[in-house]
XYZ file of C-alpha atoms in Angstrom:
744
model
C -98.917 33.500 -80.736
C -98.536 30.319 -78.474
C -95.452 29.737 -81.393
C -94.607 32.581 -80.983
C -94.403 32.388 -77.161
C -92.289 29.238 -77.590
C -89.496 30.412 -80.091
C -89.322 33.162 -77.374
C -85.946 33.365 -75.778
C -85.658 33.695 -72.012
C -83.105 35.120 -69.887
C -82.310 35.463 -66.983
C -82.635 38.660 -64.589
C -80.901 38.748 -61.152
C -83.446 41.492 -60.589
C -86.126 42.176 -57.279
C -88.827 40.347 -58.735
C -91.727 42.239 -59.309
C -94.743 40.063 -60.433
C -94.778 36.685 -61.043
C -95.579 36.019 -64.477
C -96.527 32.987 -66.628
C -93.598 30.483 -68.008
C -90.962 32.594 -66.875
C -87.201 31.834 -65.617
C -86.211 34.014 -62.070
C -82.973 32.968 -60.050
C -83.427 34.227 -56.603
C -80.557 36.156 -55.129
C -80.309 32.432 -52.346
C -79.796 30.969 -55.378
C -76.146 32.494 -56.467
C -73.558 29.899 -56.375
C -70.681 32.360 -54.677
C -72.809 34.663 -52.344
C -72.124 38.241 -51.780
C -68.843 39.731 -50.826
C -69.772 41.119 -46.769
C -69.973 44.802 -45.641
C -67.464 45.575 -44.364
C -68.183 47.005 -41.199
C -67.356 49.675 -39.748
C -64.025 50.186 -38.331
C -65.692 52.420 -35.129
C -67.948 48.722 -33.879
C -64.160 46.662 -33.941
C -62.125 49.222 -32.193
C -64.600 50.134 -29.506
C -65.622 45.870 -29.167
C -61.322 46.285 -28.362
C -62.162 47.710 -26.516
C -64.051 46.404 -24.580
C -61.651 43.266 -24.153
C -59.747 44.844 -22.333
C -56.793 42.082 -21.475
C -57.003 40.065 -25.077
C -53.889 39.696 -25.969
C -52.631 38.503 -23.155
C -54.754 35.466 -23.227
C -54.100 34.971 -27.265
C -50.681 34.973 -26.798
C -50.766 32.781 -23.428
C -52.681 30.826 -25.830
C -50.058 31.229 -28.536
C -46.989 30.644 -25.775
C -49.001 27.320 -24.741
C -49.033 25.298 -28.499
C -46.419 26.487 -29.322
C -44.499 24.746 -26.345
C -46.965 21.417 -26.829
C -45.620 21.931 -30.540
C -42.429 22.494 -29.851
C -42.236 19.334 -26.097
C -43.480 16.613 -29.174
C -40.851 17.615 -31.263
C -38.898 16.845 -28.442
C -39.916 14.315 -27.028
C -39.250 11.985 -30.881
C -36.442 13.828 -30.370
C -35.376 12.049 -27.081
C -37.321 8.359 -28.676
C -35.035 8.805 -31.169
C -31.964 9.050 -29.801
C -32.832 6.945 -27.230
C -33.761 4.100 -30.483
C -30.589 5.588 -31.999
C -28.598 4.727 -29.799
C -30.028 1.861 -27.291
C -29.749 0.518 -30.460
C -25.963 0.695 -30.707
C -25.953 -1.399 -27.145
C -25.653 -4.593 -26.836
C -29.178 -6.306 -25.802
C -30.276 -6.086 -22.234
C -30.636 -9.657 -22.264
C -27.026 -10.001 -21.802
C -26.030 -6.621 -19.761
C -25.933 -8.722 -15.926
C -23.798 -6.401 -13.137
C -20.213 -6.848 -13.778
C -18.105 -8.999 -11.023
C -16.510 -6.484 -8.397
C -12.990 -7.199 -7.800
C -11.599 -9.526 -5.599
C -9.873 -8.455 -2.701
C -7.294 -10.072 -0.370
C -7.371 -9.811 3.155
C -4.633 -9.723 4.956
C -4.319 -10.905 8.596
C -1.833 -11.340 11.068
C -1.731 -15.254 12.944
C -4.406 -14.042 15.102
C -6.553 -13.469 12.454
C -6.408 -9.477 13.028
C -6.510 -7.735 10.697
C -2.963 -6.304 8.403
C -4.528 -4.427 5.527
C -6.724 -4.905 2.386
C -5.304 -5.406 -0.848
C -6.500 -5.234 -4.688
C -8.100 -2.644 -6.583
C -10.434 -2.275 -4.261
C -8.080 -1.483 -1.513
C -10.976 -3.152 0.770
C -13.283 -6.193 1.258
C -17.687 -6.002 0.423
C -19.973 -4.810 3.226
C -23.551 -5.393 3.660
C -25.841 -2.596 3.703
C -27.069 -4.781 7.138
C -23.398 -4.579 8.984
C -22.252 -0.688 7.456
C -22.728 2.259 10.093
C -26.201 3.446 8.680
C -24.707 6.139 9.142
C -23.130 5.846 6.153
C -26.424 5.537 3.864
C -28.088 8.317 5.331
C -25.269 11.615 4.289
C -25.367 9.524 1.432
C -28.677 10.075 0.046
C -28.553 12.898 2.032
C -26.561 15.130 -0.443
C -26.690 12.794 -3.346
C -30.199 11.912 -4.019
C -32.326 13.060 -1.267
C -35.467 11.278 -3.760
C -32.928 7.913 -4.180
C -36.238 5.746 -2.411
C -39.557 7.687 -4.668
C -37.612 7.655 -8.045
C -36.861 5.077 -11.066
C -33.712 5.519 -11.522
C -33.864 8.835 -12.844
C -35.362 11.927 -10.842
C -36.769 15.013 -12.978
C -37.642 17.219 -10.688
C -33.737 17.369 -9.370
C -32.201 17.108 -12.525
C -34.737 20.786 -13.255
C -33.823 22.175 -9.724
C -30.024 21.065 -11.102
C -30.321 22.801 -14.023
C -32.250 25.887 -12.212
C -29.537 26.906 -9.354
C -26.220 26.421 -12.863
C -28.247 28.348 -15.356
C -28.630 30.773 -11.444
C -24.931 30.097 -10.034
C -23.926 30.448 -14.935
C -22.279 27.557 -14.358
C -22.327 23.466 -13.437
C -22.550 24.132 -9.449
C -24.783 20.323 -9.141
C -25.772 17.443 -11.066
C -28.442 15.725 -11.798
C -27.030 11.581 -11.651
C -29.655 10.080 -9.544
C -26.617 7.068 -7.533
C -29.366 4.419 -9.844
C -27.076 6.116 -12.337
C -24.464 6.800 -10.929
C -24.127 3.484 -10.146
C -24.868 2.242 -14.209
C -21.772 5.125 -15.045
C -19.490 3.487 -12.357
C -20.229 -0.472 -13.217
C -20.954 -0.289 -17.772
C -19.050 3.114 -18.667
C -16.061 5.160 -19.483
C -17.145 8.677 -17.886
C -17.749 10.492 -20.933
C -19.152 13.387 -21.303
C -21.166 12.351 -24.321
C -24.417 12.533 -25.754
C -23.988 8.634 -26.528
C -22.978 8.294 -22.512
C -25.874 9.655 -21.039
C -28.566 8.123 -22.455
C -26.692 5.136 -22.377
C -26.603 5.991 -17.929
C -30.352 6.423 -17.995
C -30.982 3.270 -19.626
C -28.774 1.609 -17.549
C -30.516 2.994 -14.421
C -33.506 1.885 -15.356
C -33.021 -1.285 -16.393
C -31.345 -2.221 -12.878
C -33.846 -0.258 -11.495
C -35.920 -3.124 -12.731
C -33.266 -5.713 -11.728
C -32.793 -4.759 -8.240
C -34.244 -3.235 -4.817
C -32.934 -0.401 -3.917
C -31.022 -2.101 -1.259
C -29.033 -3.792 -3.380
C -29.159 -0.487 -5.491
C -27.136 1.662 -2.577
C -25.261 -1.379 -1.472
C -23.606 -1.745 -4.799
C -23.263 1.818 -4.062
C -21.407 2.106 -1.482
C -18.940 -1.016 -2.073
C -17.797 0.210 -5.925
C -18.174 3.976 -5.718
C -13.945 6.212 -5.414
C -13.475 8.210 -2.397
C -10.277 9.557 -2.970
C -7.217 8.234 -1.875
C -6.741 5.231 -3.569
C -10.320 3.735 -1.437
C -12.709 2.015 -3.442
C -16.288 1.283 -1.103
C -17.194 2.336 2.090
C -14.778 -0.289 3.378
C -11.388 0.873 2.117
C -12.714 4.232 2.131
C -12.783 4.057 6.241
C -9.798 2.451 6.774
C -7.306 5.056 4.670
C -9.162 7.276 6.730
C -9.780 6.243 9.763
C -8.451 3.766 10.974
C -10.912 1.937 12.047
C -14.011 -0.126 9.876
C -16.917 0.925 8.214
C -19.008 -0.718 10.467
C -17.604 1.568 13.505
C -18.247 4.358 11.565
C -18.976 8.167 13.561
C -22.070 10.646 12.422
C -19.385 13.015 11.556
C -17.066 10.400 9.974
C -20.255 8.896 7.771
C -20.658 13.171 6.842
C -17.203 13.008 5.119
C -17.419 10.013 3.617
C -20.508 11.739 1.981
C -18.846 14.776 1.614
C -16.125 13.083 -0.671
C -18.219 11.559 -3.250
C -18.563 14.901 -5.365
C -14.681 15.887 -5.385
C -12.991 12.106 -4.479
C -9.704 13.709 -4.780
C -9.513 16.971 -3.515
C -11.505 16.759 -1.085
C -10.124 13.939 0.482
C -8.683 14.866 3.744
C -4.750 13.489 2.452
C -4.644 16.305 0.747
C -7.310 19.359 2.280
C -8.099 18.615 5.561
C -9.595 21.849 5.901
C -12.061 21.471 3.160
C -13.195 18.229 3.309
C -14.785 19.392 6.675
C -15.746 21.967 5.454
C -18.248 20.093 2.499
C -18.951 17.726 5.349
C -20.527 19.934 7.720
C -22.388 21.174 4.427
C -23.698 16.495 4.474
C -24.920 17.008 8.182
C -27.047 19.869 7.532
C -28.306 19.247 4.909
C -28.948 15.473 6.786
C -30.648 17.811 9.372
C -33.164 19.902 6.418
C -34.523 16.273 5.867
C -35.181 15.194 9.555
C -32.625 12.640 9.191
C -30.396 13.151 13.215
C -32.442 15.799 15.231
C -30.017 18.986 16.326
C -27.925 17.526 19.135
C -26.839 14.677 17.214
C -25.884 18.250 14.534
C -23.912 19.832 16.905
C -22.117 17.460 18.018
C -21.076 15.623 15.565
C -20.081 19.896 13.529
C -18.090 19.756 17.513
C -15.660 16.721 16.828
C -12.203 17.417 15.989
C -11.101 17.310 12.235
C -9.688 14.340 10.732
C -6.345 13.736 9.834
C -5.056 11.767 7.388
C -1.662 10.497 6.148
C -0.744 11.373 2.763
C -0.260 7.380 1.820
C -1.036 4.609 3.696
C 0.760 4.506 6.961
C 2.186 1.572 9.137
C 4.965 -0.461 8.856
C 1.748 -3.971 8.653
C 1.466 -2.428 4.599
C 5.362 -3.501 4.986
C 4.472 -6.967 5.115
C 1.536 -6.863 3.094
C 3.203 -6.074 0.019
C 5.610 -8.878 0.739
C 2.303 -11.192 0.883
C 0.754 -10.024 -2.908
C 4.636 -10.688 -4.044
C 4.654 -14.469 -3.141
C 1.281 -14.810 -3.573
C 0.518 -15.403 -6.967
C 3.070 -18.017 -6.851
C 0.448 -19.846 -3.978
C -2.885 -19.395 -5.445
C -2.330 -17.850 -8.637
C -5.288 -15.915 -9.958
C -8.045 -15.417 -8.600
C -11.600 -13.913 -8.589
C -13.086 -13.839 -5.641
C -12.547 -12.787 -2.965
C -9.913 -14.245 -0.128
C -7.917 -13.908 3.176
C -4.578 -14.457 3.187
C -3.071 -16.280 7.320
C 0.266 -14.656 8.022
C 2.970 -15.952 9.806
C 3.313 -12.140 11.393
C 2.221 -11.083 15.121
C 0.742 -8.113 14.812
C 1.421 -6.942 18.145
C 5.589 -8.180 17.671
C 4.721 -5.901 14.860
C 3.881 -2.646 16.423
C 6.585 -3.202 19.436
C 9.045 -2.866 16.747
C 7.920 -0.656 14.788
C 8.341 1.881 18.081
C 11.304 0.503 17.719
C 12.749 1.982 14.571
C 10.968 4.904 15.102
C 11.416 5.615 18.231
C 14.600 5.866 18.161
C 14.892 7.873 14.470
C 13.076 10.546 16.268
C 15.678 10.880 20.026
C 18.065 10.547 18.752
C 18.272 10.311 14.550
C 19.152 13.671 13.729
C 22.036 13.816 16.693
C 23.503 10.341 14.985
C 22.902 11.012 10.695
C 20.973 8.270 10.879
C 17.189 8.737 8.884
C 16.088 4.716 8.009
C 16.107 1.547 10.312
C 14.929 -1.598 10.005
C 14.259 -4.706 11.641
C 13.585 -8.495 10.332
C 12.291 -11.268 13.554
C 12.205 -14.965 12.655
C 11.104 -18.159 14.515
C 13.020 -21.190 14.978
C 10.728 -22.904 11.568
C 11.280 -19.749 9.958
C 7.666 -17.742 9.893
C 7.847 -13.991 10.528
C 6.777 -12.679 12.767
C 7.532 -9.445 12.230
C 8.971 -6.730 9.725
C 9.916 -3.185 9.158
C 10.874 -2.290 6.225
C 11.579 1.874 6.723
C 10.998 4.488 9.271
C 6.827 5.414 7.490
C 6.358 3.168 5.223
C 3.901 6.350 4.350
C 6.871 8.285 3.249
C 8.227 5.060 1.440
C 7.115 2.506 0.223
C 10.495 0.885 -0.931
C 11.241 -2.793 1.526
C 14.757 -2.281 3.409
C 13.501 -5.469 5.147
C 13.810 -7.474 1.248
C 15.177 -5.238 -1.451
C 17.957 -3.279 0.308
C 21.643 -5.207 -0.523
C 23.860 -3.368 1.890
C 27.205 -4.441 2.927
C 26.751 -6.571 6.152
C 30.821 -5.493 7.790
C 31.348 -7.517 11.049
C 28.134 -9.193 11.574
C 28.840 -11.142 8.800
C 32.146 -13.421 10.789
C 29.828 -15.191 12.550
C 30.098 -17.598 8.792
C 33.799 -17.513 8.894
C 34.715 -18.437 11.925
C 32.039 -21.268 11.199
C 34.169 -22.147 8.774
C 37.571 -22.571 10.866
C 35.593 -24.859 13.191
C 34.683 -26.949 11.169
C 38.125 -27.792 9.709
C 39.001 -28.665 13.216
C 39.511 -25.047 15.519
C 37.533 -24.621 18.576
C 36.592 -20.936 20.530
C 40.053 -22.363 22.787
C 42.029 -21.887 19.090
C 44.656 -18.682 20.052
C 45.281 -16.103 17.149
C 47.743 -13.356 17.153
C 45.779 -10.114 17.249
C 48.146 -8.218 15.645
C 47.961 -5.351 12.397
C 48.158 -7.636 9.262
C 49.181 -6.933 5.554
C 47.448 -9.748 2.874
C 48.629 -8.389 -0.943
C 47.681 -4.453 -0.478
C 44.696 -5.155 2.058
C 45.615 -4.105 5.381
C 41.788 -4.483 7.303
C 42.902 -2.611 10.958
C 41.311 -3.277 14.037
C 39.361 0.229 15.638
C 41.516 2.923 16.280
C 44.730 0.559 15.518
C 43.973 -1.326 19.321
C 45.387 -4.888 19.284
C 45.498 -7.884 22.125
C 48.509 -10.229 21.276
C 47.752 -13.303 21.956
C 43.256 -14.183 22.361
C 41.793 -17.269 21.574
C 38.894 -17.051 18.413
C 36.118 -17.028 21.339
C 37.421 -13.425 22.585
C 37.942 -12.159 19.185
C 34.925 -12.814 17.500
C 33.438 -11.788 20.599
C 35.195 -7.776 20.836
C 35.282 -7.587 16.834
C 38.724 -8.121 16.182
C 39.441 -7.335 12.441
C 42.709 -9.071 11.915
C 42.172 -11.897 12.919
C 39.185 -12.671 11.420
C 40.997 -11.033 8.125
C 43.854 -14.655 9.377
C 41.205 -16.462 9.605
C 39.192 -16.364 5.833
C 42.644 -17.367 5.383
C 43.286 -20.247 6.636
C 39.445 -21.855 6.179
C 39.806 -19.886 2.177
C 37.279 -17.242 0.506
C 35.874 -20.206 -1.357
C 35.004 -21.759 1.984
C 33.207 -18.933 3.974
C 31.381 -18.626 1.208
C 29.751 -21.736 0.217
C 29.058 -21.716 4.562
C 27.222 -18.193 3.548
C 25.327 -20.616 1.175
C 24.461 -22.904 3.450
C 23.009 -21.593 6.223
C 20.795 -19.050 4.514
C 22.000 -16.538 2.650
C 21.115 -16.572 -1.208
C 23.103 -12.653 -2.680
C 26.492 -14.219 -4.413
C 29.196 -13.300 -2.957
C 32.152 -12.858 -4.234
C 34.583 -15.170 -2.472
C 38.184 -12.906 -1.781
C 39.809 -12.394 1.566
C 37.817 -9.117 2.391
C 34.866 -11.734 2.826
C 35.881 -11.234 6.213
C 34.602 -8.422 6.793
C 31.676 -8.540 5.365
C 31.380 -7.136 1.290
C 29.613 -8.428 -0.722
C 25.981 -7.138 -0.136
C 22.824 -8.636 1.684
C 20.007 -8.231 2.896
C 18.401 -7.831 6.777
C 15.687 -10.187 5.343
C 18.704 -13.037 4.406
C 21.201 -11.870 7.435
C 18.807 -12.959 9.128
C 17.565 -16.018 8.496
C 21.214 -17.082 7.893
C 20.942 -17.235 11.668
C 17.935 -19.218 12.149
C 20.239 -22.936 11.652
C 22.003 -20.614 15.330
C 19.523 -20.575 16.741
C 17.264 -23.575 15.939
C 19.574 -26.170 16.640
C 21.817 -26.055 13.130
C 18.499 -26.776 10.703
C 17.413 -24.509 8.059
C 13.897 -23.361 7.179
C 12.096 -22.273 4.871
C 11.853 -18.223 5.211
C 8.001 -17.835 4.321
C 4.816 -14.959 5.616
C 2.140 -16.994 4.779
C 0.892 -20.256 6.375
C -2.986 -20.467 4.907
C -5.212 -18.591 2.108
C -9.042 -19.927 2.142
C -11.968 -17.602 -0.080
C -14.849 -16.233 2.197
C -16.466 -19.343 1.813
C -14.075 -21.222 4.071
C -12.124 -23.887 0.876
C -8.726 -23.389 1.273
C -6.377 -22.226 -1.513
C -3.199 -23.093 -0.287
C -2.158 -24.135 3.285
C 1.687 -24.549 4.179
C 2.838 -28.344 5.146
C 5.140 -29.449 8.034
C 8.029 -30.011 6.605
C 11.639 -31.447 6.944
C 14.104 -29.522 7.689
C 17.481 -29.766 5.650
C 20.610 -29.657 8.647
C 23.312 -27.349 7.891
C 25.540 -28.000 11.226
C 26.168 -30.159 13.053
C 25.416 -29.594 17.038
C 29.684 -29.430 18.251
C 29.531 -26.474 15.390
C 26.527 -24.923 16.019
C 27.421 -25.649 20.353
C 30.663 -23.984 20.091
C 29.663 -20.945 18.168
C 26.554 -20.263 20.212
C 28.932 -20.603 22.396
C 31.381 -18.154 20.875
C 29.060 -15.214 20.284
C 27.302 -15.591 23.227
C 30.633 -13.867 24.649
C 29.439 -10.118 21.688
C 26.366 -9.738 24.864
C 28.769 -10.808 27.871
C 31.653 -8.827 27.642
C 31.695 -7.920 24.531
C 30.756 -5.258 21.084
C 27.175 -6.491 21.704
C 26.711 -5.721 25.912
C 23.960 -3.400 25.660
C 21.508 -5.042 23.699
C 22.035 -8.009 27.022
C 17.351 -8.311 28.458
C 18.782 -11.008 30.861
C 17.496 -13.760 28.550
C 20.189 -16.429 27.096
C 21.366 -14.153 23.720
C 23.721 -15.044 20.927
C 24.802 -12.327 18.346
C 27.195 -9.844 15.808
C 27.570 -6.286 15.956
C 28.327 -5.091 12.044
C 30.015 -1.384 10.771
C 30.536 -0.427 7.179
C 33.015 1.604 6.425
C 31.730 5.600 7.222
C 29.408 3.712 9.996
C 27.110 3.318 6.747
C 25.503 1.133 8.066
C 24.956 -0.387 11.333
C 23.914 -4.015 12.030
C 22.526 -5.694 14.871
C 22.129 -9.631 14.770
C 20.946 -11.967 17.488
C 19.408 -14.586 18.724
C 17.532 -16.912 22.347
C 16.836 -19.883 21.548
C 13.088 -17.990 20.599
C 13.478 -15.506 18.449
C 16.375 -14.180 14.871
C 16.605 -10.881 14.934
C 18.444 -9.296 12.698
C 18.291 -4.933 13.232
C 19.449 -2.087 10.355
C 20.357 1.623 11.066
C 21.934 4.343 8.411
C 21.037 5.961 5.151
C 19.356 4.992 1.841
C 22.254 7.049 -0.263
C 24.806 5.715 1.711
C 25.484 8.934 4.146
C 27.740 7.910 6.392
C 26.079 8.134 9.693
C 27.504 7.938 13.408
C 26.442 5.073 14.358
C 27.667 2.044 15.430
C 26.263 -1.952 15.375
C 26.123 -1.315 19.294
C 24.583 1.822 19.793
C 21.356 1.839 17.558
C 20.736 -1.237 16.976
C 21.468 -3.521 19.459
C 19.414 -0.040 22.023
C 16.584 -1.304 19.486
C 17.110 -5.459 19.491
C 16.514 -4.879 22.794
C 13.251 -3.199 23.955
C 12.358 -5.276 20.891
C 13.380 -8.647 22.487
C 13.121 -7.631 25.966
C 8.941 -6.995 25.276
C 8.549 -10.294 23.289
C 9.913 -12.493 25.571
C 8.141 -11.040 28.391
C 5.671 -14.430 29.520
C 8.471 -17.369 27.778
C 9.621 -19.356 29.844
C 12.923 -19.398 29.337
C 15.350 -21.188 27.384
C 19.192 -22.001 26.680
C 20.681 -21.818 23.498
C 20.760 -25.036 21.626
C 24.568 -26.876 22.513
C 25.993 -27.973 25.055
C 30.455 -26.855 24.529
C 31.250 -24.139 26.979
C 34.581 -22.555 29.080
C 34.535 -25.354 31.249
C 34.858 -28.203 28.507
C 37.945 -25.988 26.453
C 41.445 -26.724 27.136
C 43.507 -25.627 29.700
C 44.748 -21.995 28.297
C 41.294 -21.384 26.578
C 40.297 -18.738 29.324
C 37.898 -16.204 29.754
C 38.980 -12.752 28.907
C 41.124 -10.906 30.870
C 38.260 -7.506 30.398
C 35.820 -6.264 28.305
C 35.942 -4.186 25.465
C 34.649 -1.210 26.094
C 32.106 -0.037 23.129
C 33.194 2.747 21.999
C 36.052 0.199 21.055
C 33.903 -1.412 18.356
C 33.206 1.630 17.356
C 35.073 2.944 14.315
C 37.518 6.004 12.586
C 37.386 6.516 9.164
C 41.522 4.781 7.488
C 43.651 2.819 10.590
C 45.091 5.188 13.816
C 48.650 5.174 14.180
C 50.183 2.654 16.213
C 49.942 4.082 20.215
C 50.932 2.545 23.665
C 49.494 -0.105 24.660
C 46.993 -0.430 27.489
C 48.604 -3.310 29.265
C 52.156 -5.050 27.650
C 49.916 -7.952 25.770
C 48.787 -5.752 23.561
C 52.777 -3.958 22.735
C 52.969 -1.653 19.357
C 53.959 -4.093 16.124
C 54.023 -3.154 12.459
C 52.414 -5.444 10.536
C 53.149 -9.173 9.871
C 53.682 -9.995 6.514
C 51.142 -13.700 6.142
C 54.954 -15.442 6.242
C 55.350 -13.149 10.315
C 51.887 -14.266 11.266
C 52.427 -18.233 10.221
C 56.314 -18.222 12.121
C 53.951 -16.168 15.369
C 51.766 -18.087 15.622
C 53.509 -22.073 16.006
C 55.440 -20.667 17.588
C 52.653 -19.621 20.002
C 51.679 -23.169 19.976
C 54.466 -25.973 19.564
C 52.866 -26.734 23.067
C 50.934 -29.093 21.103
C 50.744 -31.429 17.932
C 47.449 -30.312 17.243
C 47.735 -27.007 16.850
C 51.422 -27.769 15.049
C 48.885 -29.319 11.249
C 46.769 -27.012 11.986
C 49.056 -23.764 11.284
C 50.877 -25.870 9.375
C 47.880 -26.784 6.735
C 47.110 -22.660 7.635
C 50.743 -21.438 6.162
C 50.493 -24.042 2.945
C 46.846 -22.565 2.493
C 48.052 -19.214 2.525
C 51.583 -19.821 0.533
C 48.996 -21.684 -2.198
C 46.856 -18.108 -2.294
C 50.236 -15.615 -2.914
C 51.967 -18.073 -4.905
C 49.212 -18.327 -7.359
C 48.657 -14.288 -7.255
C 44.927 -14.177 -6.130
C 45.652 -11.413 -4.668
C 42.708 -9.889 -3.241
C 41.175 -7.218 -3.883
C 42.421 -2.772 -2.436
C 39.200 -2.621 -1.154
C 39.968 -0.944 1.528
C 38.060 -1.760 5.259
C 37.619 0.233 8.943
C 37.671 -2.076 11.871
C 34.215 -2.313 12.801
C 32.200 -1.706 15.357
């Protein structure tokens, strides 16, 4: 039976145990590998539990929102890190980063050290943060980066605030860039609106904060940022808008400068003064909110008058600055550092010259149809003391003093007379002032008035065209041109008979320079504006050395010319220019009064004045009107307190041959102004000025021979003149058919 038991198959059962059998095998509920499915609880209970929870949905939503925000933030951080790594890898190694040199500034100063102008890409010198007005830094921080001293180059709070305001407004009204980021952009990057540039800007801003102090960053920023109207840096902007240094800027002016940074070109007071003022008041309010200024300071700044700035740099001294910048590379080459150029210009004389030109044009320009003027003043050493190139530099930067070539008219005659003196004539030599015809050319005196027998001194003082034409035929046009070039004229001159009346064009600068040998005793100096160039550290880069001047005229000729041209101011065409000093000069007026000149000098200064129009329209001015008046006004003030000095040379009428005499009468000022065509022959005012038909060259020679038979020297002179004239016509070289009006 036991054996049967062993062979019996025992089946497992999962029923509840009734009782235990010997040798039996049972499995309980706990022995199951997979537990039985839980019984579902009644739905009613779950709903009841939910209702008991109340706000469970909100908390679950909040947990999910925070969870997914964290996830997104992590992925955004990873993406940002990837972008930074990608664009950062495209930048040069940080060990090679360095602040680029600021473009060099050229500071141009007058002979007494006063600022004339700054030139260079920035237009102003660098100013230390401790040197500039403290209002500037405060205003910029208040409106551009109020947490400048607390952030590390990037301001997340400011960026978030800017984004929020832009979203609310629906447009970009505020940027999130810090001052450090703006500096990084200005120093290293192009103004592109790309993700790459923004990433690089952030990296560079962080680097700048690590390498430099806040004060250094702010100073670099203020000295390089653009303020509109071509001004980079606070010094250039202060000079541009307020005509003062950044050291002297007031609170209201500092607010205006800070306000420009948002839109320099659009908000420039030179373009829109009202917009600039409105923006400045926003800056002032921001400064008050941050406790930088008090209520009284705010009220005073708000009530300050609005700034009015010219559309361009204004002041005639900028003509000098432009000329200096043209000459500077030839003296020191290219420069990478700031330099100071010491000029020969006297700023007080420069302002005086500008005032004399502007005042006369403002008062009489419309009446006389004149819109432009120029003035050049040079001392005996060739140093330019003043140069005005036009009525208003802000409206026209073209320099009429050194670049505009115009016909000098009778202001060229001294060179013709000097050539005659060098060939043996004297101021007392007699010529017959009568109508003359040379080939097809008939030079006329004003209104056809002639004076008969006159000395050369009187002919030059009265600016008689017929005598000048006779002289140029006697000496030859080439001789007159040679004298002009020797004295300092550099332009190309046409050697024809009409050169006697100044038909070839010259600049006011070179014409004035050609009169300098008359004032200094016969020496031709090199005309110059620059006397020294030094670096900001004091190293001398260039210094003009004293030079031995070449003699271009003998003392005797200089003395005779000075005596002759002194008559211009004593009794001739330039009497209105006299101011009480020993002086000499010459008027000049071209055809149609298109150009009116007066060039005169003392032993101290040589000054040339021109009036006219850029388009060569005829005017109603003459050399004895506006130019002579401007010359007198300038020279009278320039010589105040200066010891009176006589002109070089000792020739006088007392030493002249008998018969030279003094002129019998003064010339009316109107007699040196001319019409548009030769006037018909009119009854003379005195017997000597008899009305005659035009004389041929041979008739002029015969008349001269009859009037000079008392002197063998004069006979030889006349014979030589006749030979020259006959040779001229013989070889067929007749002057051009250009008709010249009489000089005034």
